[in-house]
Amino acid sequence: MAVRIDRDKCMYCGACTSVCPFLALELRETYVHVHEDKCKECGICVKACPVGAISLPRGDTQ
Amino acid sequence: MKYDREWDVIVVGAGPAGIKAGEELAKRGLKTLVIDRKQEIGAPKRCGEGLSMRWIKISGLEPEPIWARQYINGAILISPKGKKIVIDTDKLGKGSGYIIERKMFEKFLAANAIRAGAKFMLKANVYDLVMEDDYVKGVRVNYMGDDLELRAKIVVAADGVDSRIGRMAGLNTTLPLTEMDSGFQYEMAGVELLDPNKMELYFGNEVAPRGYVWVFPKGKDVANVGIGINGANEKTARYYLDKWIEENWDRFKNASVIEINAGGIPVTKPVDEFVGNGIMLTGDAARMVNPIHGGGMGTALEAAGMLADVAKEAIASGDVSKEKLKKFQDMWMEKHGEEFAKILKVRHFFERLNDEQLEAIADMALKGGLTPDVLVDLGHGKGLVEVAKALLKASPAAAKLVWEFIKG
């Protein structure tokens, strides 16, 4: 499992990729790619996102 | 387009830091390639687009009409209760500048770099580094669908706040959440501006927790309307900006959005290590960002000359080891290390102020207890003692905070 990114909301700005401790998020030209094998679902990116586009699979933010 | 596979230097990231580095490297006779993941230089911007004359001059530039959109001769600071402190930087003789058109600025810089001999490759995503004997020896990129291996004596990571390149090389560039501001911005037309030549900055813990709302004019009724808040905040930057615009609807009732921007802003000290074997970090990737306002273009542009001097010397000597390249970090820290540490202290001080204390500072400024000169100098890490003294006088309750600051 890994974080989910709502592509309709995502601005592909890189705030989430900057704070991810596990290199699990990668900014591509028009989206953020989630490396699901690396994501630990820590939720740091959820808070960092300026537009609330990221959620944890269980639906909470901690 | 055909591209050579062997280069002296490959710069990853064509923002101000990378483009200017490309120009300076090429000027020193190094065969330089600047690559970027995006298909267009300069867009989408993640920036409020303010650039002071000081940095324009340091970068060896003159304000050109093609990118210097609006002359800025000061700022209006607005307290939580709406008190306005007007700073006229023309009168002060420092702090004036421009709101630029970032996209045109970067294309302008890139044209200069190309004239100096640098080459550019766009829509090229670096997915891996070429590593040999613990040295970075190049990059593996996907260029418009094709995987290529490009080799270089030095790789420069100018890939912004979300730098992956440094981390791929084993440098710790992960930004702690509490040291990043989450930014969101609308570029709008039809805005009623307080003064089309002044930046507006709004403070308050309800307005922008640990940050501020900005209105940066790009014309008589066009502006970047943005916000930066503590990255660890429970609510989003967008939430706070939308709320603020609604609360100030009179000024925006005839306005609409022509661009939406977002981004993370590093508001902390520079990274511990700017360099590794065969790799150098610059610009936002090295967090060369003024931590009081999050501006990073000026320092990024300035760093290019230092970076190119060190790279040239290292390549000429055949030694591109971390020890050799560290001179770049030493030069930069010599120039800005102390200043930026002081600026960070100013930031940490202001972050701890509640609205009542911010209001007290505004009152002091309006009564002449704090001069515009001191307020401008805060951005350079100076004058904090004066602010602390003024605050102490105005709000005895803040004595503890002031004491902690002086102690720290």
XYZ file of C-alpha atoms in Angstrom:
470
model
C 0.000 0.000 0.000
C 1.065 3.597 -0.447
C -0.249 7.147 -0.337
C -2.798 8.082 -2.961
C -2.505 11.223 -5.028
C -5.589 12.810 -6.507
C -4.366 13.765 -9.952
C -7.236 16.188 -10.440
C -6.032 18.229 -7.450
C -2.265 17.715 -7.802
C -0.270 20.772 -8.934
C 2.890 18.609 -9.407
C 4.759 21.262 -7.422
C 7.174 18.989 -5.563
C 6.350 20.008 -1.982
C 5.655 16.341 -1.184
C 8.773 15.027 -2.922
C 10.903 17.498 -0.929
C 9.848 16.147 2.438
C 9.516 12.418 1.695
C 12.232 10.689 3.750
C 12.124 7.557 1.582
C 12.437 8.875 -1.993
C 9.050 7.310 -2.567
C 7.672 10.292 -4.494
C 9.067 11.448 -7.779
C 8.069 14.578 -9.629
C 7.455 13.942 -13.298
C 6.406 16.465 -15.925
C 2.696 16.501 -15.185
C 2.239 14.215 -12.204
C 3.874 12.811 -9.104
C 4.865 9.176 -9.413
C 4.500 7.087 -6.248
C 7.080 4.336 -5.811
C 4.738 2.059 -3.891
C 7.531 -0.260 -2.726
C 9.264 2.638 -0.952
C 6.282 4.369 0.652
C 5.977 3.762 4.406
C 2.688 5.677 4.706
C 4.209 8.037 7.273
C 1.882 10.851 6.188
C 4.461 13.638 6.083
C 3.632 14.408 2.444
C -0.075 14.584 3.304
C 0.590 17.634 5.503
C 3.101 19.199 3.139
C 0.749 19.265 0.156
C -0.453 22.858 -0.438
C -3.719 21.690 -1.984
C -4.649 18.564 -0.011
C -4.199 16.167 -2.920
C -2.579 13.356 -0.944
C -4.275 10.844 1.320
C -3.291 7.720 3.182
C -4.927 4.513 2.002
C -6.706 4.084 5.328
C -8.099 7.596 5.034
C -6.456 9.118 8.124
C -3.556 11.560 8.154
C -1.373 10.275 10.973
C 17.960 16.868 -31.767
C 21.297 15.076 -31.507
C 23.297 15.338 -28.321
C 26.873 14.388 -27.484
C 27.279 11.725 -24.814
C 30.409 13.154 -23.162
C 30.485 16.487 -21.323
C 32.688 18.346 -18.886
C 29.709 19.311 -16.767
C 26.052 18.281 -16.821
C 23.713 20.592 -14.926
C 20.432 18.991 -13.883
C 17.671 21.558 -13.592
C 17.111 24.613 -15.766
C 15.924 27.143 -13.202
C 17.821 30.335 -12.354
C 20.522 28.364 -10.470
C 21.115 25.813 -13.226
C 20.838 28.158 -16.192
C 23.221 30.719 -14.714
C 25.625 27.938 -13.682
C 25.469 26.702 -17.287
C 26.380 30.159 -18.549
C 29.271 30.637 -16.130
C 30.654 27.144 -16.788
C 30.484 27.657 -20.553
C 32.158 31.056 -20.215
C 35.079 29.291 -18.554
C 35.479 27.041 -21.565
C 33.800 23.957 -20.103
C 31.622 21.822 -22.356
C 28.320 22.152 -20.538
C 24.885 20.582 -20.911
C 21.880 21.830 -18.950
C 19.016 19.359 -18.807
C 15.494 19.694 -17.507
C 12.619 17.321 -16.960
C 10.096 19.837 -18.261
C 9.317 20.644 -21.853
C 9.491 24.384 -21.325
C 11.950 26.502 -19.415
C 10.416 28.731 -16.767
C 7.010 27.126 -16.397
C 5.191 26.235 -14.280
C 6.625 28.765 -11.860
C 6.804 28.041 -8.155
C 7.573 31.574 -7.184
C 6.216 34.974 -6.134
C 8.575 36.525 -8.704
C 10.136 39.231 -6.542
C 13.770 40.067 -7.318
C 15.603 42.990 -5.761
C 17.876 45.371 -7.662
C 20.711 44.251 -5.427
C 20.561 40.735 -6.849
C 19.942 41.920 -10.391
C 23.172 43.942 -10.175
C 25.148 41.174 -8.464
C 24.089 38.851 -11.299
C 25.494 41.308 -13.834
C 22.055 42.070 -15.285
C 20.022 45.166 -16.038
C 16.235 45.111 -15.690
C 14.979 44.294 -19.196
C 11.397 45.159 -20.199
C 10.950 41.593 -21.473
C 11.029 40.183 -17.924
C 11.056 43.109 -15.453
C 7.289 43.512 -15.203
C 6.755 46.001 -12.398
C 9.061 48.328 -10.507
C 8.743 47.901 -6.750
C 9.775 50.733 -4.473
C 8.688 49.379 -1.152
C 6.297 47.314 0.842
C 3.163 47.688 2.898
C 3.163 45.483 5.980
C -0.303 44.768 7.319
C -0.813 43.713 10.946
C -3.402 41.128 12.065
C -5.848 43.966 12.846
C -5.198 45.705 9.550
C -2.758 48.438 10.515
C -0.604 49.436 7.567
C 3.097 50.169 7.783
C 4.372 51.690 4.563
C 8.038 51.299 3.679
C 9.383 53.415 0.822
C 12.614 51.789 -0.328
C 13.374 54.554 -2.845
C 13.620 56.935 0.098
C 15.735 54.459 2.043
C 18.008 53.918 -0.931
C 17.850 50.122 -0.558
C 15.481 47.233 -1.064
C 13.858 48.300 -4.354
C 13.445 45.796 -7.153
C 11.060 44.226 -9.636
C 8.313 41.702 -9.864
C 9.498 39.735 -12.844
C 7.886 37.444 -15.387
C 9.695 34.323 -14.345
C 9.137 32.409 -17.555
C 10.545 35.216 -19.694
C 13.385 35.769 -17.240
C 14.520 32.154 -17.419
C 14.290 32.062 -21.199
C 16.295 35.287 -21.305
C 18.937 33.755 -19.014
C 18.982 30.559 -21.080
C 19.584 32.525 -24.277
C 22.547 34.193 -22.573
C 23.871 30.792 -21.494
C 23.491 29.422 -25.007
C 25.345 32.435 -26.438
C 28.139 31.631 -23.958
C 28.292 28.104 -25.393
C 26.074 25.993 -23.134
C 23.681 23.424 -24.616
C 20.208 22.619 -23.330
C 18.194 19.387 -23.365
C 14.538 19.560 -22.314
C 11.950 16.878 -21.536
C 14.816 14.799 -20.189
C 14.074 13.057 -16.905
C 17.079 11.843 -14.905
C 16.141 8.435 -13.492
C 19.573 7.359 -12.282
C 23.137 8.505 -11.789
C 26.138 6.847 -13.399
C 28.239 5.867 -10.358
C 31.768 4.433 -10.615
C 34.264 3.966 -7.755
C 32.103 6.114 -5.482
C 32.158 8.992 -7.983
C 29.248 10.474 -9.896
C 30.229 10.046 -13.542
C 27.095 11.097 -15.320
C 23.339 10.663 -15.553
C 20.890 8.259 -17.098
C 18.045 10.162 -18.650
C 14.896 9.451 -20.486
C 14.849 12.019 -23.272
C 11.491 12.099 -25.030
C 11.067 8.348 -24.586
C 14.661 7.277 -25.248
C 17.001 6.106 -22.482
C 20.439 7.704 -22.790
C 23.601 7.543 -20.728
C 25.333 10.927 -20.576
C 28.762 11.139 -18.992
C 30.379 14.128 -17.286
C 33.334 14.975 -15.095
C 31.018 16.845 -12.742
C 27.245 16.707 -12.333
C 25.613 19.831 -10.902
C 22.320 19.269 -9.089
C 20.257 22.422 -9.553
C 17.017 20.503 -9.397
C 15.226 22.671 -6.886
C 13.711 22.146 -3.488
C 12.547 18.666 -4.440
C 16.143 17.688 -5.315
C 16.438 13.979 -6.004
C 19.847 14.134 -7.633
C 21.690 14.960 -4.404
C 19.901 12.168 -2.610
C 20.701 9.723 -5.403
C 24.368 10.624 -4.812
C 24.024 9.968 -1.090
C 23.784 13.586 0.114
C 21.040 14.219 2.627
C 18.759 16.785 1.032
C 15.473 15.641 2.565
C 13.716 18.692 3.941
C 12.162 18.302 7.402
C 8.467 19.167 7.233
C 8.792 21.871 9.893
C 11.517 23.586 7.850
C 9.413 23.873 4.726
C 6.698 26.365 4.002
C 3.827 25.090 1.969
C 3.109 27.668 -0.718
C 0.090 28.396 -2.881
C -0.564 31.291 -5.234
C -3.002 32.717 -7.758
C -1.811 35.098 -10.407
C -4.841 37.334 -10.836
C -5.978 40.159 -13.055
C -8.546 42.775 -12.084
C -7.217 43.106 -8.532
C -7.581 46.396 -6.674
C -4.075 47.114 -5.426
C -3.200 49.358 -2.487
C -0.279 50.719 -4.508
C 0.860 49.143 -7.791
C 4.511 49.756 -6.872
C 4.421 48.252 -3.398
C 4.436 44.655 -2.244
C 1.725 43.910 0.293
C 2.534 41.515 3.124
C -0.158 40.349 5.552
C 0.750 38.851 8.902
C -1.190 37.032 11.577
C -1.674 33.540 12.899
C -5.201 33.394 11.503
C -4.056 34.803 8.156
C -1.008 32.630 7.589
C 0.306 30.546 10.487
C 4.077 30.985 10.703
C 4.121 32.753 7.355
C 2.429 35.534 5.431
C 0.077 36.359 2.595
C 1.631 38.362 -0.210
C 0.259 40.512 -3.014
C 3.016 41.251 -5.516
C 1.943 43.655 -8.286
C 2.757 42.728 -11.880
C 0.911 45.691 -13.350
C -1.721 48.209 -12.353
C -4.303 45.503 -11.613
C -2.383 42.239 -12.051
C -0.712 40.527 -9.113
C 0.648 37.340 -7.638
C -1.586 36.698 -4.648
C 0.020 33.978 -2.582
C 0.659 32.436 0.785
C 3.354 30.483 2.583
C 2.490 28.631 5.783
C 4.206 26.163 8.059
C 4.422 22.846 6.207
C 3.270 20.923 9.282
C -0.023 22.804 9.475
C -3.149 20.647 9.548
C -4.949 22.800 6.986
C -3.628 23.464 3.508
C -2.036 26.600 2.103
C -4.880 26.744 -0.400
C -7.438 26.731 2.420
C -5.824 29.735 4.101
C -5.402 31.715 0.876
C -8.983 31.106 -0.246
C -10.194 32.137 3.211
C -8.146 35.347 3.093
C -9.386 36.258 -0.378
C -12.993 35.718 0.723
C -12.441 37.939 3.743
C -11.058 40.649 1.452
C -13.589 40.105 -1.289
C -14.129 43.801 -2.079
C -10.693 43.955 -3.664
C -11.188 40.772 -5.621
C -14.791 41.006 -6.718
C -13.762 42.077 -10.215
C -10.694 39.846 -10.330
C -10.088 36.397 -11.694
C -7.292 33.874 -11.892
C -4.899 33.619 -14.844
C -2.504 31.104 -13.311
C -2.352 28.795 -10.285
C 0.937 27.906 -8.597
C 2.045 25.772 -5.682
C 5.310 24.691 -4.147
C 7.434 23.947 -1.130
C 9.682 26.723 0.134
C 12.748 25.774 2.175
C 12.991 28.134 5.162
C 15.968 26.749 6.965
C 19.747 26.645 6.842
C 21.653 25.404 3.807
C 22.241 21.651 3.434
C 25.153 20.210 5.445
C 27.029 19.122 2.350
C 26.907 21.002 -0.965
C 29.226 18.543 -2.695
C 30.237 14.914 -3.080
C 32.627 13.101 -5.387
C 31.845 14.464 -8.840
C 28.698 16.299 -7.742
C 27.806 19.841 -6.663
C 24.468 21.148 -5.352
C 23.344 24.714 -5.962
C 20.292 26.954 -5.617
C 17.220 25.622 -3.821
C 18.711 22.104 -3.972
C 21.398 23.349 -1.562
C 18.728 25.505 0.162
C 20.455 28.781 -0.637
C 17.242 30.507 0.343
C 16.755 33.575 2.496
C 14.796 31.981 5.347
C 12.889 35.124 6.314
C 10.938 35.448 3.062
C 11.859 32.311 1.134
C 13.449 34.175 -1.783
C 16.066 32.080 -3.540
C 16.614 33.478 -7.032
C 19.272 36.033 -6.127
C 21.497 33.670 -4.176
C 21.070 31.014 -6.849
C 22.223 33.422 -9.566
C 25.134 34.678 -7.506
C 26.358 31.167 -6.647
C 26.899 30.308 -10.325
C 30.193 32.187 -10.611
C 31.631 30.570 -7.493
C 30.485 27.146 -8.625
C 32.022 27.572 -12.077
C 35.367 28.774 -10.669
C 35.637 25.729 -8.425
C 34.454 23.310 -11.133
C 36.939 24.686 -13.632
C 39.841 24.395 -11.235
C 38.848 20.869 -10.198
C 38.468 19.639 -13.770
C 41.778 21.237 -14.803
C 43.548 19.487 -11.928
C 41.915 16.145 -12.725
C 40.604 15.960 -9.166
C 36.824 16.249 -8.750
C 36.743 14.692 -5.295
C 34.452 15.928 -2.552
C 37.454 17.474 -0.790
C 38.395 19.457 -3.895
C 34.844 20.597 -4.650
C 34.193 21.575 -1.049
C 35.816 24.907 -1.830
C 32.469 25.900 -3.373
C 30.675 25.374 -0.072
C 33.438 27.169 1.828
C 33.220 30.180 -0.502
C 29.447 30.335 -0.238
C 29.368 29.921 3.526
C 32.096 32.537 3.888
C 29.874 34.941 1.992
C 26.449 34.108 3.419
C 26.765 31.546 6.215
C 26.756 33.984 9.084
C 24.199 36.320 7.511
C 21.755 33.501 6.791
C 22.149 32.040 10.288
C 21.153 35.455 11.671
C 18.224 35.716 9.268
C 17.019 32.298 10.407
C 17.126 33.580 13.968
C 14.917 36.517 12.942
C 12.502 34.028 11.443
C 12.401 31.831 14.525
C 11.755 34.923 16.645
C 8.831 36.077 14.506
C 7.387 32.576 14.278
C 6.883 32.583 18.022
C 4.986 35.874 18.145
C 1.274 35.763 18.738
C -1.091 38.235 17.080
C -1.056 40.554 20.074
C 2.730 40.817 19.905
C 2.694 41.346 16.140
C 0.164 44.110 16.757
C 2.467 45.665 19.357
C 5.307 45.712 16.837
C 3.039 47.379 14.283
C 2.062 50.020 16.870
C 5.710 50.707 17.617
C 6.497 51.089 13.925
C 3.580 53.490 13.426
C 4.684 55.591 16.374
C 8.211 55.789 14.994
C 9.703 53.457 17.591
C 10.850 51.180 14.793
C 12.151 52.835 11.656
C 11.547 51.464 8.142
C 15.314 51.104 7.962
C 15.289 48.580 10.808
C 12.353 46.704 9.272
C 14.142 46.366 5.918
C 17.341 45.258 7.645
C 15.494 42.373 9.295
C 15.607 40.692 5.907
C 19.390 40.778 6.171
C 19.417 39.401 9.705
C 20.051 42.760 11.334
C 18.041 44.877 13.746
C 16.472 42.080 15.756
C 17.733 43.537 19.020
C 15.940 46.819 18.193
C 12.711 44.939 17.486
C 13.056 42.934 20.672
C 13.634 46.110 22.693
C 10.643 47.810 21.103
C 8.486 44.773 21.786
C 9.601 44.651 25.390
C 8.566 48.265 25.866
C 5.208 47.803 24.159
C 4.258 44.450 25.570
C 5.739 43.514 28.956
C 4.108 40.108 28.550
C 6.595 39.439 25.782
C 9.527 39.884 28.149
C 10.017 36.136 28.431
C 10.194 35.740 24.675
C 12.709 38.551 24.364
C 14.789 37.098 27.158
C 14.802 33.676 25.481
C 15.907 35.298 22.259
C 18.768 37.214 23.827
C 19.836 34.108 25.730
C 19.696 31.922 22.602
